[in-house]
GROMACS .gro file of C-alpha atoms in nm:
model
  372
    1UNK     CA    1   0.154  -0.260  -3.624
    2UNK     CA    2  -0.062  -0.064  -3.374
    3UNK     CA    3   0.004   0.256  -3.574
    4UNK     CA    4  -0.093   0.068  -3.898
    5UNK     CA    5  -0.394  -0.003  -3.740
    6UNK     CA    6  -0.466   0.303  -3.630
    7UNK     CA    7  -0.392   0.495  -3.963
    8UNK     CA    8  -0.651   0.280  -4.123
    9UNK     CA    9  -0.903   0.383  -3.838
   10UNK     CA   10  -0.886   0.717  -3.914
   11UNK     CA   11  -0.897   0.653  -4.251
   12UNK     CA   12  -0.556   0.765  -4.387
   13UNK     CA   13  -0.389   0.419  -4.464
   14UNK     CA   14  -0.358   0.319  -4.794
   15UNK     CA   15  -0.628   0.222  -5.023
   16UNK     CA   16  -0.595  -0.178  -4.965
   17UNK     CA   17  -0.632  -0.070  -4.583
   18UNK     CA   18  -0.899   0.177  -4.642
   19UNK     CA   19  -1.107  -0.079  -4.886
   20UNK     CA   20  -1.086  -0.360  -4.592
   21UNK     CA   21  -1.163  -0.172  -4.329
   22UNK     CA   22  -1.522  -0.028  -4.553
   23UNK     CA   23  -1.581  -0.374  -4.630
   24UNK     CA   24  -1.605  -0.459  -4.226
   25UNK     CA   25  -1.821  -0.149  -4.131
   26UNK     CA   26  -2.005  -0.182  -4.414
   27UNK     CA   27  -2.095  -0.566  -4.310
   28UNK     CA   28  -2.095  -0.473  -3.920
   29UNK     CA   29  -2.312  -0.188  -3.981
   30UNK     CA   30  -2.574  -0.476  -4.246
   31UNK     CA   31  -2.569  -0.708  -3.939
   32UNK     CA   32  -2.684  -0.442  -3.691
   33UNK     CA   33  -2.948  -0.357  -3.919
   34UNK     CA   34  -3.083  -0.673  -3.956
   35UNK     CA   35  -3.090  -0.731  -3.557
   36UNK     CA   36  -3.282  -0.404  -3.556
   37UNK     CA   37  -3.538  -0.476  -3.796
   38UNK     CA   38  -3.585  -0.846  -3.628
   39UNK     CA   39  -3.651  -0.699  -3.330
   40UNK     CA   40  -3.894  -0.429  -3.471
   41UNK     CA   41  -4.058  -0.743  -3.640
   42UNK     CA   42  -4.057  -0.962  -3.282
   43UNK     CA   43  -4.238  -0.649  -3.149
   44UNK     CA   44  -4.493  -0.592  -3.356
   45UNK     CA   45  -4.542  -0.985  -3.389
   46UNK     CA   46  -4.537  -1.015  -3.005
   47UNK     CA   47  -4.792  -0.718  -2.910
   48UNK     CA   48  -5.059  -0.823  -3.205
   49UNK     CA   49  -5.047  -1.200  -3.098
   50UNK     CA   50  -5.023  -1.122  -2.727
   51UNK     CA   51  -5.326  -0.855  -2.774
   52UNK     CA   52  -5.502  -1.116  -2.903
   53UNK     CA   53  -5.454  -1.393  -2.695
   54UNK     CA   54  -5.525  -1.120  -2.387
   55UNK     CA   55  -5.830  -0.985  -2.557
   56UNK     CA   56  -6.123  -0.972  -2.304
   57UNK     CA   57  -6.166  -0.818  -1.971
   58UNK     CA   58  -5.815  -0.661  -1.806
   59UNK     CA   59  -5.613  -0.955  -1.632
   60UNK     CA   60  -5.428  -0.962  -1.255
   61UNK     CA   61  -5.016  -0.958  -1.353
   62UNK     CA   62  -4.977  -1.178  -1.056
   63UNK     CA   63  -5.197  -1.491  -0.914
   64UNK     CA   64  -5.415  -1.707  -1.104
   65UNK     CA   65  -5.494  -1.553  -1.435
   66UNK     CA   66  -5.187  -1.368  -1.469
   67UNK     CA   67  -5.096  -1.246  -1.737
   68UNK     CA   68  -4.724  -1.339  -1.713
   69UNK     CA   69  -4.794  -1.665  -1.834
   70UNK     CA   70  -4.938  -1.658  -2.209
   71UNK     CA   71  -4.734  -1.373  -2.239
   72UNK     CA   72  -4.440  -1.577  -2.166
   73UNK     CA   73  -4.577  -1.876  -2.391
   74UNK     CA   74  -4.567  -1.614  -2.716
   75UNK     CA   75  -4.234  -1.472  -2.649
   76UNK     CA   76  -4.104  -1.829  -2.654
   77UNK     CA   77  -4.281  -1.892  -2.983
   78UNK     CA   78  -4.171  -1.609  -3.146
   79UNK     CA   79  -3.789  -1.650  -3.036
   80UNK     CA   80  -3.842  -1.967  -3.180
   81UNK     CA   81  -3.934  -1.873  -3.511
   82UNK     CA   82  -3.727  -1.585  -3.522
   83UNK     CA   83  -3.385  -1.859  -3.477
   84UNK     CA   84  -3.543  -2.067  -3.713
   85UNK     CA   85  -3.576  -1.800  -3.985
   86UNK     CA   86  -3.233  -1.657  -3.940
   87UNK     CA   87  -3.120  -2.002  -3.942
   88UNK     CA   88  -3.305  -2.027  -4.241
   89UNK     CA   89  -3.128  -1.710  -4.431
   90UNK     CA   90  -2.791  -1.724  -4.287
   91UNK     CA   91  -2.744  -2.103  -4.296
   92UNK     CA   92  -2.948  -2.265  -4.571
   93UNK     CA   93  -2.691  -2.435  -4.772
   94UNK     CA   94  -2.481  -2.567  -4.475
   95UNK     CA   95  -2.537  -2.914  -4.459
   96UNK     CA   96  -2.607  -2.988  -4.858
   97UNK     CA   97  -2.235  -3.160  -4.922
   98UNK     CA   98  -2.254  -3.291  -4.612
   99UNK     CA   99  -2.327  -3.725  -4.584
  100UNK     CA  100  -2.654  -3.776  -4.481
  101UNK     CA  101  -2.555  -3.944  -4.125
  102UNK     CA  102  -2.371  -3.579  -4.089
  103UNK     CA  103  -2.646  -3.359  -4.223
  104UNK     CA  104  -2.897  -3.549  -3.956
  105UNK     CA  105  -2.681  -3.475  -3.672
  106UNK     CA  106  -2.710  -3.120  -3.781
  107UNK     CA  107  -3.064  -3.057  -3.799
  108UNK     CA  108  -3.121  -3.236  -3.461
  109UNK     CA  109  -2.878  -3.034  -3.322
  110UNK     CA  110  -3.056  -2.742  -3.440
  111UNK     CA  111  -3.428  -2.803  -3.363
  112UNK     CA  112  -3.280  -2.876  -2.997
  113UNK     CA  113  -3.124  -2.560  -2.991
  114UNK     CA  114  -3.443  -2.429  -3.115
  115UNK     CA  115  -3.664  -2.606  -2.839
  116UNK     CA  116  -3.377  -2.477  -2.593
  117UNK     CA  117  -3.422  -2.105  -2.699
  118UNK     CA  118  -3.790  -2.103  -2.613
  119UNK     CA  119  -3.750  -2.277  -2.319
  120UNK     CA  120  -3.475  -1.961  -2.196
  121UNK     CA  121  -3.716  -1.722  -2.349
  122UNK     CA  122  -4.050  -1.850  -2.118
  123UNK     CA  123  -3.847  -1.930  -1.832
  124UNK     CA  124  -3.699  -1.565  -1.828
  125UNK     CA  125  -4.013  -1.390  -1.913
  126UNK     CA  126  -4.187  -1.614  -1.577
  127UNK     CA  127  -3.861  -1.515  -1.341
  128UNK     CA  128  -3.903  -1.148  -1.404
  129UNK     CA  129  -4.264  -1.148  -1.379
  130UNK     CA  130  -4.199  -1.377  -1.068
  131UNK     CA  131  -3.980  -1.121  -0.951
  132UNK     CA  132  -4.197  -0.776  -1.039
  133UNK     CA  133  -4.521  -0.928  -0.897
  134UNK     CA  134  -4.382  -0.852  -0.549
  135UNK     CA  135  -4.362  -0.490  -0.593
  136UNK     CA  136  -4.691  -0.498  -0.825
  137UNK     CA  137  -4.950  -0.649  -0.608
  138UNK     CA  138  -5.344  -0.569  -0.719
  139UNK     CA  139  -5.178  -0.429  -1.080
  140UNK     CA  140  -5.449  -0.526  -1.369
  141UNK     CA  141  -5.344  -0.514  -1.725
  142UNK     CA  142  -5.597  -0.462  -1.995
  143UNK     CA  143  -5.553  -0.660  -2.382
  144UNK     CA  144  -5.418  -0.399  -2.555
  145UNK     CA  145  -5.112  -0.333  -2.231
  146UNK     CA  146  -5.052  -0.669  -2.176
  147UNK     CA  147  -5.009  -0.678  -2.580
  148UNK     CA  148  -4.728  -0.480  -2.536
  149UNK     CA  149  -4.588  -0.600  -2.270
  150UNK     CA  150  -4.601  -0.939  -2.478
  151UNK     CA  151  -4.429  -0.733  -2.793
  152UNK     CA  152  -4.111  -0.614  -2.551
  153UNK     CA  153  -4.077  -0.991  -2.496
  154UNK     CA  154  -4.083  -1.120  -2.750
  155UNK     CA  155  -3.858  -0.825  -2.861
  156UNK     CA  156  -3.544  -0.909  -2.644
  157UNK     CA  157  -3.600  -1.272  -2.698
  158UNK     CA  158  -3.640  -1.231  -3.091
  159UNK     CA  159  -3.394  -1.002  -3.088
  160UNK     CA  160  -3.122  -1.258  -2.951
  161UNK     CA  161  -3.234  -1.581  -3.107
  162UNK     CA  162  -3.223  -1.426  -3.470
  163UNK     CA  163  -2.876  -1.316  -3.372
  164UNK     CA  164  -2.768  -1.691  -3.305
  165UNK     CA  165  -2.922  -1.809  -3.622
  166UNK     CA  166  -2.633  -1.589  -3.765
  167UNK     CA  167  -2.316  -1.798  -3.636
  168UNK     CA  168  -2.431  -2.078  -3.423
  169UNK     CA  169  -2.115  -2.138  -3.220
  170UNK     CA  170  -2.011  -2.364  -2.970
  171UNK     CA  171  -1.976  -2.118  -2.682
  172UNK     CA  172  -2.350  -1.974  -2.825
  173UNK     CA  173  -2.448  -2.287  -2.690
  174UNK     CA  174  -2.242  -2.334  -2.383
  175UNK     CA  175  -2.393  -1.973  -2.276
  176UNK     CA  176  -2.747  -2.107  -2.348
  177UNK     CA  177  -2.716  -2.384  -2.118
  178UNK     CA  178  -2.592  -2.200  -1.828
  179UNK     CA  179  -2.875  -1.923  -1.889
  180UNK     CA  180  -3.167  -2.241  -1.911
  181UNK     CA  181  -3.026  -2.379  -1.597
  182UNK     CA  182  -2.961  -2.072  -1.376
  183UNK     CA  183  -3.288  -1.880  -1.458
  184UNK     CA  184  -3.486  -2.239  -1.449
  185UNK     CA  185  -3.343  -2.304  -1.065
  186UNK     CA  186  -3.396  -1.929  -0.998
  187UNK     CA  187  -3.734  -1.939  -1.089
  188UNK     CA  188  -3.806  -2.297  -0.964
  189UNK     CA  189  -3.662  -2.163  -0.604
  190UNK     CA  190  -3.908  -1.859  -0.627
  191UNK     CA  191  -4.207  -2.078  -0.651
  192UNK     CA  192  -4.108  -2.391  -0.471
  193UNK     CA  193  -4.393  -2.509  -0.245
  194UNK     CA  194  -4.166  -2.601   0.038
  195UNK     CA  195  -3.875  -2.323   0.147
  196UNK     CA  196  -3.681  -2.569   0.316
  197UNK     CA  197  -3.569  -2.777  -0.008
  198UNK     CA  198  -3.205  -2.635   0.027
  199UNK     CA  199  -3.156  -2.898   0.366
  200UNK     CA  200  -3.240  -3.221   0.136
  201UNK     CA  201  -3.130  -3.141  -0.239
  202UNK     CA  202  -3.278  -2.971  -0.567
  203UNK     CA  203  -3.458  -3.259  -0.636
  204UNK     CA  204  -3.671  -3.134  -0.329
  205UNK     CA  205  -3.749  -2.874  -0.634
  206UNK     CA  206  -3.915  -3.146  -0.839
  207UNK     CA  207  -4.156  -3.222  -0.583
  208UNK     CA  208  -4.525  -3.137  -0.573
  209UNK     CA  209  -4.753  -2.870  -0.759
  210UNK     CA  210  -4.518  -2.586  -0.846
  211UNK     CA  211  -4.257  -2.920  -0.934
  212UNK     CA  212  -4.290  -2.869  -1.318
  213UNK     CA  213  -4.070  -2.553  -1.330
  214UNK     CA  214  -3.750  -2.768  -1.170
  215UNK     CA  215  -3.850  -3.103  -1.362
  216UNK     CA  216  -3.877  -2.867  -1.695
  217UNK     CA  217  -3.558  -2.720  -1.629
  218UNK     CA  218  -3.342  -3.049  -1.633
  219UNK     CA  219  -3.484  -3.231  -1.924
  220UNK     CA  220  -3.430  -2.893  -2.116
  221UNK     CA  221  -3.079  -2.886  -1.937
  222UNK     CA  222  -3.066  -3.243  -2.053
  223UNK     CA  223  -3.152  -3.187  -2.464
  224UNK     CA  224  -2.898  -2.906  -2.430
  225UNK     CA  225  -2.641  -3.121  -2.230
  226UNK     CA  226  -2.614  -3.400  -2.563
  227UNK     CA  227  -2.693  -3.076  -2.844
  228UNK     CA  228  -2.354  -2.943  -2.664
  229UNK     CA  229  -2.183  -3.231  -2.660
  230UNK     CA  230  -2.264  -3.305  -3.060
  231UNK     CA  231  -2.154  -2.929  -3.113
  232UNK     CA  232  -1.821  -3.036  -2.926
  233UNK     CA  233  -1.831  -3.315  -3.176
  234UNK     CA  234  -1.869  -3.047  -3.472
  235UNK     CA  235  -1.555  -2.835  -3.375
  236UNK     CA  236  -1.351  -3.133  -3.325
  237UNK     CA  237  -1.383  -3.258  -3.642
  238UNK     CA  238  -1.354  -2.918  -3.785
  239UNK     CA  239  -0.979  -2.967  -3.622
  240UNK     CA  240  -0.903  -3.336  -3.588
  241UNK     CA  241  -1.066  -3.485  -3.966
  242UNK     CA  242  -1.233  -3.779  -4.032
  243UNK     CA  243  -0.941  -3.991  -3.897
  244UNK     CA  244  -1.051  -3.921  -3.539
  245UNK     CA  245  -1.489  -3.989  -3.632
  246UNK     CA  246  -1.425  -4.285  -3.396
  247UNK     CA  247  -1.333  -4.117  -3.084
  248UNK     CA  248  -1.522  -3.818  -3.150
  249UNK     CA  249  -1.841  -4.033  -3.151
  250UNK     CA  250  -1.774  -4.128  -2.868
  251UNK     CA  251  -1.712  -3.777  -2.699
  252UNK     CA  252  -2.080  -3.710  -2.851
  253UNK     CA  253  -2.226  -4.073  -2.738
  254UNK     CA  254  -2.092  -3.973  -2.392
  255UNK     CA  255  -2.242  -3.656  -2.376
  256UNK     CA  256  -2.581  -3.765  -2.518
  257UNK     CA  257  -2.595  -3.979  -2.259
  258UNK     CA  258  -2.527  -3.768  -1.994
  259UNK     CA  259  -2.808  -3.551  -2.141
  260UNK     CA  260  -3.052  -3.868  -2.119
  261UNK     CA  261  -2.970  -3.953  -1.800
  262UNK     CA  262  -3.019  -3.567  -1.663
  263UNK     CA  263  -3.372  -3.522  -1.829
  264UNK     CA  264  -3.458  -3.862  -1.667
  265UNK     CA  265  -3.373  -3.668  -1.346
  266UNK     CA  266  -3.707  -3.451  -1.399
  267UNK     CA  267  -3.896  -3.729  -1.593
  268UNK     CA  268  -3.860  -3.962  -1.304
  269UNK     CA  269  -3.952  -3.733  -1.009
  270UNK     CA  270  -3.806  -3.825  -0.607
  271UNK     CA  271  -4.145  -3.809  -0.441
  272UNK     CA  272  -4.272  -4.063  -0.680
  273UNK     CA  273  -3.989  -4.319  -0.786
  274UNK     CA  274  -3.702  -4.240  -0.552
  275UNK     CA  275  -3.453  -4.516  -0.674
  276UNK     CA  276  -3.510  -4.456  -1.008
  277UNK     CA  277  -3.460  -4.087  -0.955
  278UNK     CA  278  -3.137  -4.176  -0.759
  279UNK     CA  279  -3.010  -4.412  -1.052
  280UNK     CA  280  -3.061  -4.137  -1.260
  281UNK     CA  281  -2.902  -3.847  -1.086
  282UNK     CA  282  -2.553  -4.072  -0.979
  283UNK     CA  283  -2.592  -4.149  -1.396
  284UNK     CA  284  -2.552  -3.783  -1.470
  285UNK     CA  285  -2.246  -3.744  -1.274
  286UNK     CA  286  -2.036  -4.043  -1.391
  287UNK     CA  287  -2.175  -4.000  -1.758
  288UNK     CA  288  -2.039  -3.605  -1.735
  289UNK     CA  289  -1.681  -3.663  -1.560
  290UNK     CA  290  -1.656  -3.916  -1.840
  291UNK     CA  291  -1.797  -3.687  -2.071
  292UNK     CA  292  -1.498  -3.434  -1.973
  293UNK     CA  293  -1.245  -3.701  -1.969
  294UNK     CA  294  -1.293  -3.801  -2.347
  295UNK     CA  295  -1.316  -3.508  -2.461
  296UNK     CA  296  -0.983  -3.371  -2.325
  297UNK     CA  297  -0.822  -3.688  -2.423
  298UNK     CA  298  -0.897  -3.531  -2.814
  299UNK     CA  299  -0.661  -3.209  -2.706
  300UNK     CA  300  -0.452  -3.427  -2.468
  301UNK     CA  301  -0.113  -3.181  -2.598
  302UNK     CA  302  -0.291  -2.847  -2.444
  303UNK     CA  303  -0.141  -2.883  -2.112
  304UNK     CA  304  -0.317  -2.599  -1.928
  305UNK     CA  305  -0.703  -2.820  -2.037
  306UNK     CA  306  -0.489  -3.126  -1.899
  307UNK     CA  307  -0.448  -2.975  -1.547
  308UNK     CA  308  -0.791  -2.811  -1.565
  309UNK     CA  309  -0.946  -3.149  -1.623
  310UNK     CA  310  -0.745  -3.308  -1.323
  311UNK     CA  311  -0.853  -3.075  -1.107
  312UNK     CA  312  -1.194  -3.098  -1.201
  313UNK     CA  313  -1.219  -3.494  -1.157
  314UNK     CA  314  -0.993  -3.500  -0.816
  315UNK     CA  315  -1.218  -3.208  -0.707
  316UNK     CA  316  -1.541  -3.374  -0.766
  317UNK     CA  317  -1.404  -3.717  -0.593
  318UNK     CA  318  -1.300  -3.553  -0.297
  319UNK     CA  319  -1.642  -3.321  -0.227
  320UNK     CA  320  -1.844  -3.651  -0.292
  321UNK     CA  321  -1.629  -3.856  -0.025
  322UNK     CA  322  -1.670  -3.538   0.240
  323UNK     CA  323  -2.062  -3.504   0.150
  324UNK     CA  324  -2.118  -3.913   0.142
  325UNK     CA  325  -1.864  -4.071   0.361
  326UNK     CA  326  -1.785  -3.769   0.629
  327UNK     CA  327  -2.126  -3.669   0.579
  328UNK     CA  328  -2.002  -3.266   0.610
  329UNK     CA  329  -2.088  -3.150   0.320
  330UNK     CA  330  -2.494  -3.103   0.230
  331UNK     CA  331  -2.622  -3.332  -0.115
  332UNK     CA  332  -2.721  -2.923  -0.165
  333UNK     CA  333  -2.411  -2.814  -0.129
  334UNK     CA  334  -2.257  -3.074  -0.339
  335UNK     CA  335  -2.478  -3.054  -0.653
  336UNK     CA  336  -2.393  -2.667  -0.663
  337UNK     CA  337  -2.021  -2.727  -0.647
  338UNK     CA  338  -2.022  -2.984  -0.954
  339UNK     CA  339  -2.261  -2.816  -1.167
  340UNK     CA  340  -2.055  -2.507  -1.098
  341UNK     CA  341  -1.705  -2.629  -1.177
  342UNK     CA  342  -1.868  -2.854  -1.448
  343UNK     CA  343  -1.992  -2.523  -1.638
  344UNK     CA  344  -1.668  -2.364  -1.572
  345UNK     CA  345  -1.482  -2.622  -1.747
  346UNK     CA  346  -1.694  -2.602  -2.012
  347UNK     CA  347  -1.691  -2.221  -2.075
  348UNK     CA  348  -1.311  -2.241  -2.083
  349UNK     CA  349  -1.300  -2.576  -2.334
  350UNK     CA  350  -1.540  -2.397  -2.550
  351UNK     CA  351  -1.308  -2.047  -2.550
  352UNK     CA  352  -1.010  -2.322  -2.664
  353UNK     CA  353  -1.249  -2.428  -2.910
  354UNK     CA  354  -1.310  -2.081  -3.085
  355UNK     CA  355  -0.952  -1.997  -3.117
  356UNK     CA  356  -0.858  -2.320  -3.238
  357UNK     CA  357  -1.138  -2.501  -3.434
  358UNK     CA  358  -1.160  -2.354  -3.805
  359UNK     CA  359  -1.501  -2.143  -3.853
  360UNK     CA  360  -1.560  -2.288  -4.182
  361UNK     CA  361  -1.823  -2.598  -4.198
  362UNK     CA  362  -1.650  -2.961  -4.282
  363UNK     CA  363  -1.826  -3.223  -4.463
  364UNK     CA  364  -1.710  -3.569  -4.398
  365UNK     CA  365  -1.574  -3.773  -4.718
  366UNK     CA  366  -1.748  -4.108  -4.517
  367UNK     CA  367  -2.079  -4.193  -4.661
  368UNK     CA  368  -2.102  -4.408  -4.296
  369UNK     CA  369  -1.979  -4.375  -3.947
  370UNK     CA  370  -1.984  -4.771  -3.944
  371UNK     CA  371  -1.705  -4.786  -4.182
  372UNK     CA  372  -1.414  -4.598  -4.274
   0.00000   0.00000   0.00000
């Protein structure tokens, strides 16, 4: 087999071999090219709009008027639109045989993903300006630089959403969560008005003027969070039919909820409602290692997700009883280690996923989830 292969890499297999292997350069080569030229478009689109939106007298790149900021706000736009037009071309007739119930899960799905992409694309264009300010004190930009600083942007960002609007995948979206919520709480550290929040919690993050980047963060983390779980949902029934639509509802119920209950976490800030913010937090954990539960119990026969999943829950109970009962374990501490083994069990259910969920799209034959 491996000298098949490489016979037709060189280009001296037979003609069956040879024909194939055109076919996949020839698409490979069509896909690259259409990256490039989205980019080239992001770029231009970026440096006019951001040269516009700069225009006037040259602008600090750090303190107030920086310049970071509406150049960040136009990158996000444009990755935007840029997923939503690829979406657009690659992806049109998707949902048209699919039951209306089915096609509206779909396009939610999407237009979070869409609000998530922006959200990854400002918050990552305000950590690296965050970050380069301390080297660039007293740097001033004038319209026409800052324009195309705004066109790079929007560039890499354009660049990476249009490539998602290609093959939206499960682990696409598993790899935009952790992104959101790593450069959100990187970012949200950087500029948190107290630097003694690790000794209390992150919710210390939420708290006072520079608060917004944290409480932003988790109700982002939280769309993504139930736009995850209804992608879980997606692959599922790709595998499982529409014999299982009961209990993969509620994998996706589960999940949504865990997503509502972690954007209440930055809707319901600790300095200002405390309880409610507690409610909320202690909500996000039980909803999730339920969340994780169900949704192995749909691939109960893969052994190796079985153990993971054990290991997981019996982790999570035992850190909680050393942090809240021994009291040797900071609330810090123990937020990191869930959300950490949380997205690691994710990343790996998502790799099962892609080697076991068919790639093709499934309509459901039910006209209703409410009856069979």
């Amino acid at each position: 087999m491996p000298c098949d292969v490489l016979r037709v890499a060189r280009g001296v297999g037979d003609g069956v071999g040879r024909e194939w292997f055109d076919e996949g350069m020839d698409a490979g080569v069509r896909e690259l090219e259409r990256m490039l030229w989205a980019a080239a478009a992001c770029f231009a689109a970026g440096a006019v709009v951001g040269s516009a939106v700069l225009w006037g007298a040259a602008r600090p790149f750090s303190g107030d008027g920086s310049v970071v900021i509406p150049i960040a706000l136009v990158a996000a736009v444009i990755a935007a639109v840029a997923f939503t037009i690829s979406t657009r071309m690659h992806r049109a007739g998707e949902t048209a045989p699919m039951p209306p119930w089915q096609a509206a899960v779909s396009h939610l799905s999407a237009a979070a993903v869409t609000v998530a992409i922006a959200g990854v694309t400002g918050l990552g264009v305000l950590l690296a300006g965050e970050v380069l300010a301390t080297g660039l004190q007293g740097l001033t930009l004038p319209a026409l630089v800052g324009g195309l600083f705004s066109g790079v942007a929007s560039a890499l960002g354009g660049r990476l959403a249009f490539r998602m609007g290609v093959r939206l995948s499960t682990q696409d979206i598993a790899r935009l969560l952790t992104s959101f919520l790593v450069i959100g709480t990187l970012f949200a550290m950087l500029t948190a008005a107290d630097s003694a929040w690790w000794e209390r919690s992150f919710s210390e993050l939420g708290i006072g003027a520079g608060g917004w980047a944290f409480n932003g963060t988790v109700i982002v983390a939280g769309l993504l969070i139930a736009t995850t779980g209804s992608y879980l949902g997606r692959d599922l029934h790709r595998m499982l039919g529409d014999g299982a639509l009961r209990q993969i509802a509620a994998v996706v119920l589960t999940w949504a909820g865990a997503g509502l209950a972690l954007a209440a976490v930055g809707l319901l800030p600790l300095d200002r409602v405390p309880v409610a913010h507690a409610i909320a937090a202690f909500s996000t954990l039980g909803l999730i290692l339920a969340a994780v539960v169900l949704t192995t119990l749909q691939l109960r026969d893969v052994a190796p997700l079985r153990v993971l999943t054990i290991v997981l829950v019996v982790t999570v109970v035992v850190v909680a009883v050393i942090a809240f009962g021994f009291r040797m374990l900071s609330v810090t501490a123990l937020e990191g280690i869930v959300v950490g083994l949380v997205l690691l069990w994710l990343t790996t259910f998502v790799q099962l996923l892609a080697v076991l969920a068919p790639e093709a799209s499934r309509p459901s034959a039910r006209r209703s989830l409410l009856r069979a």
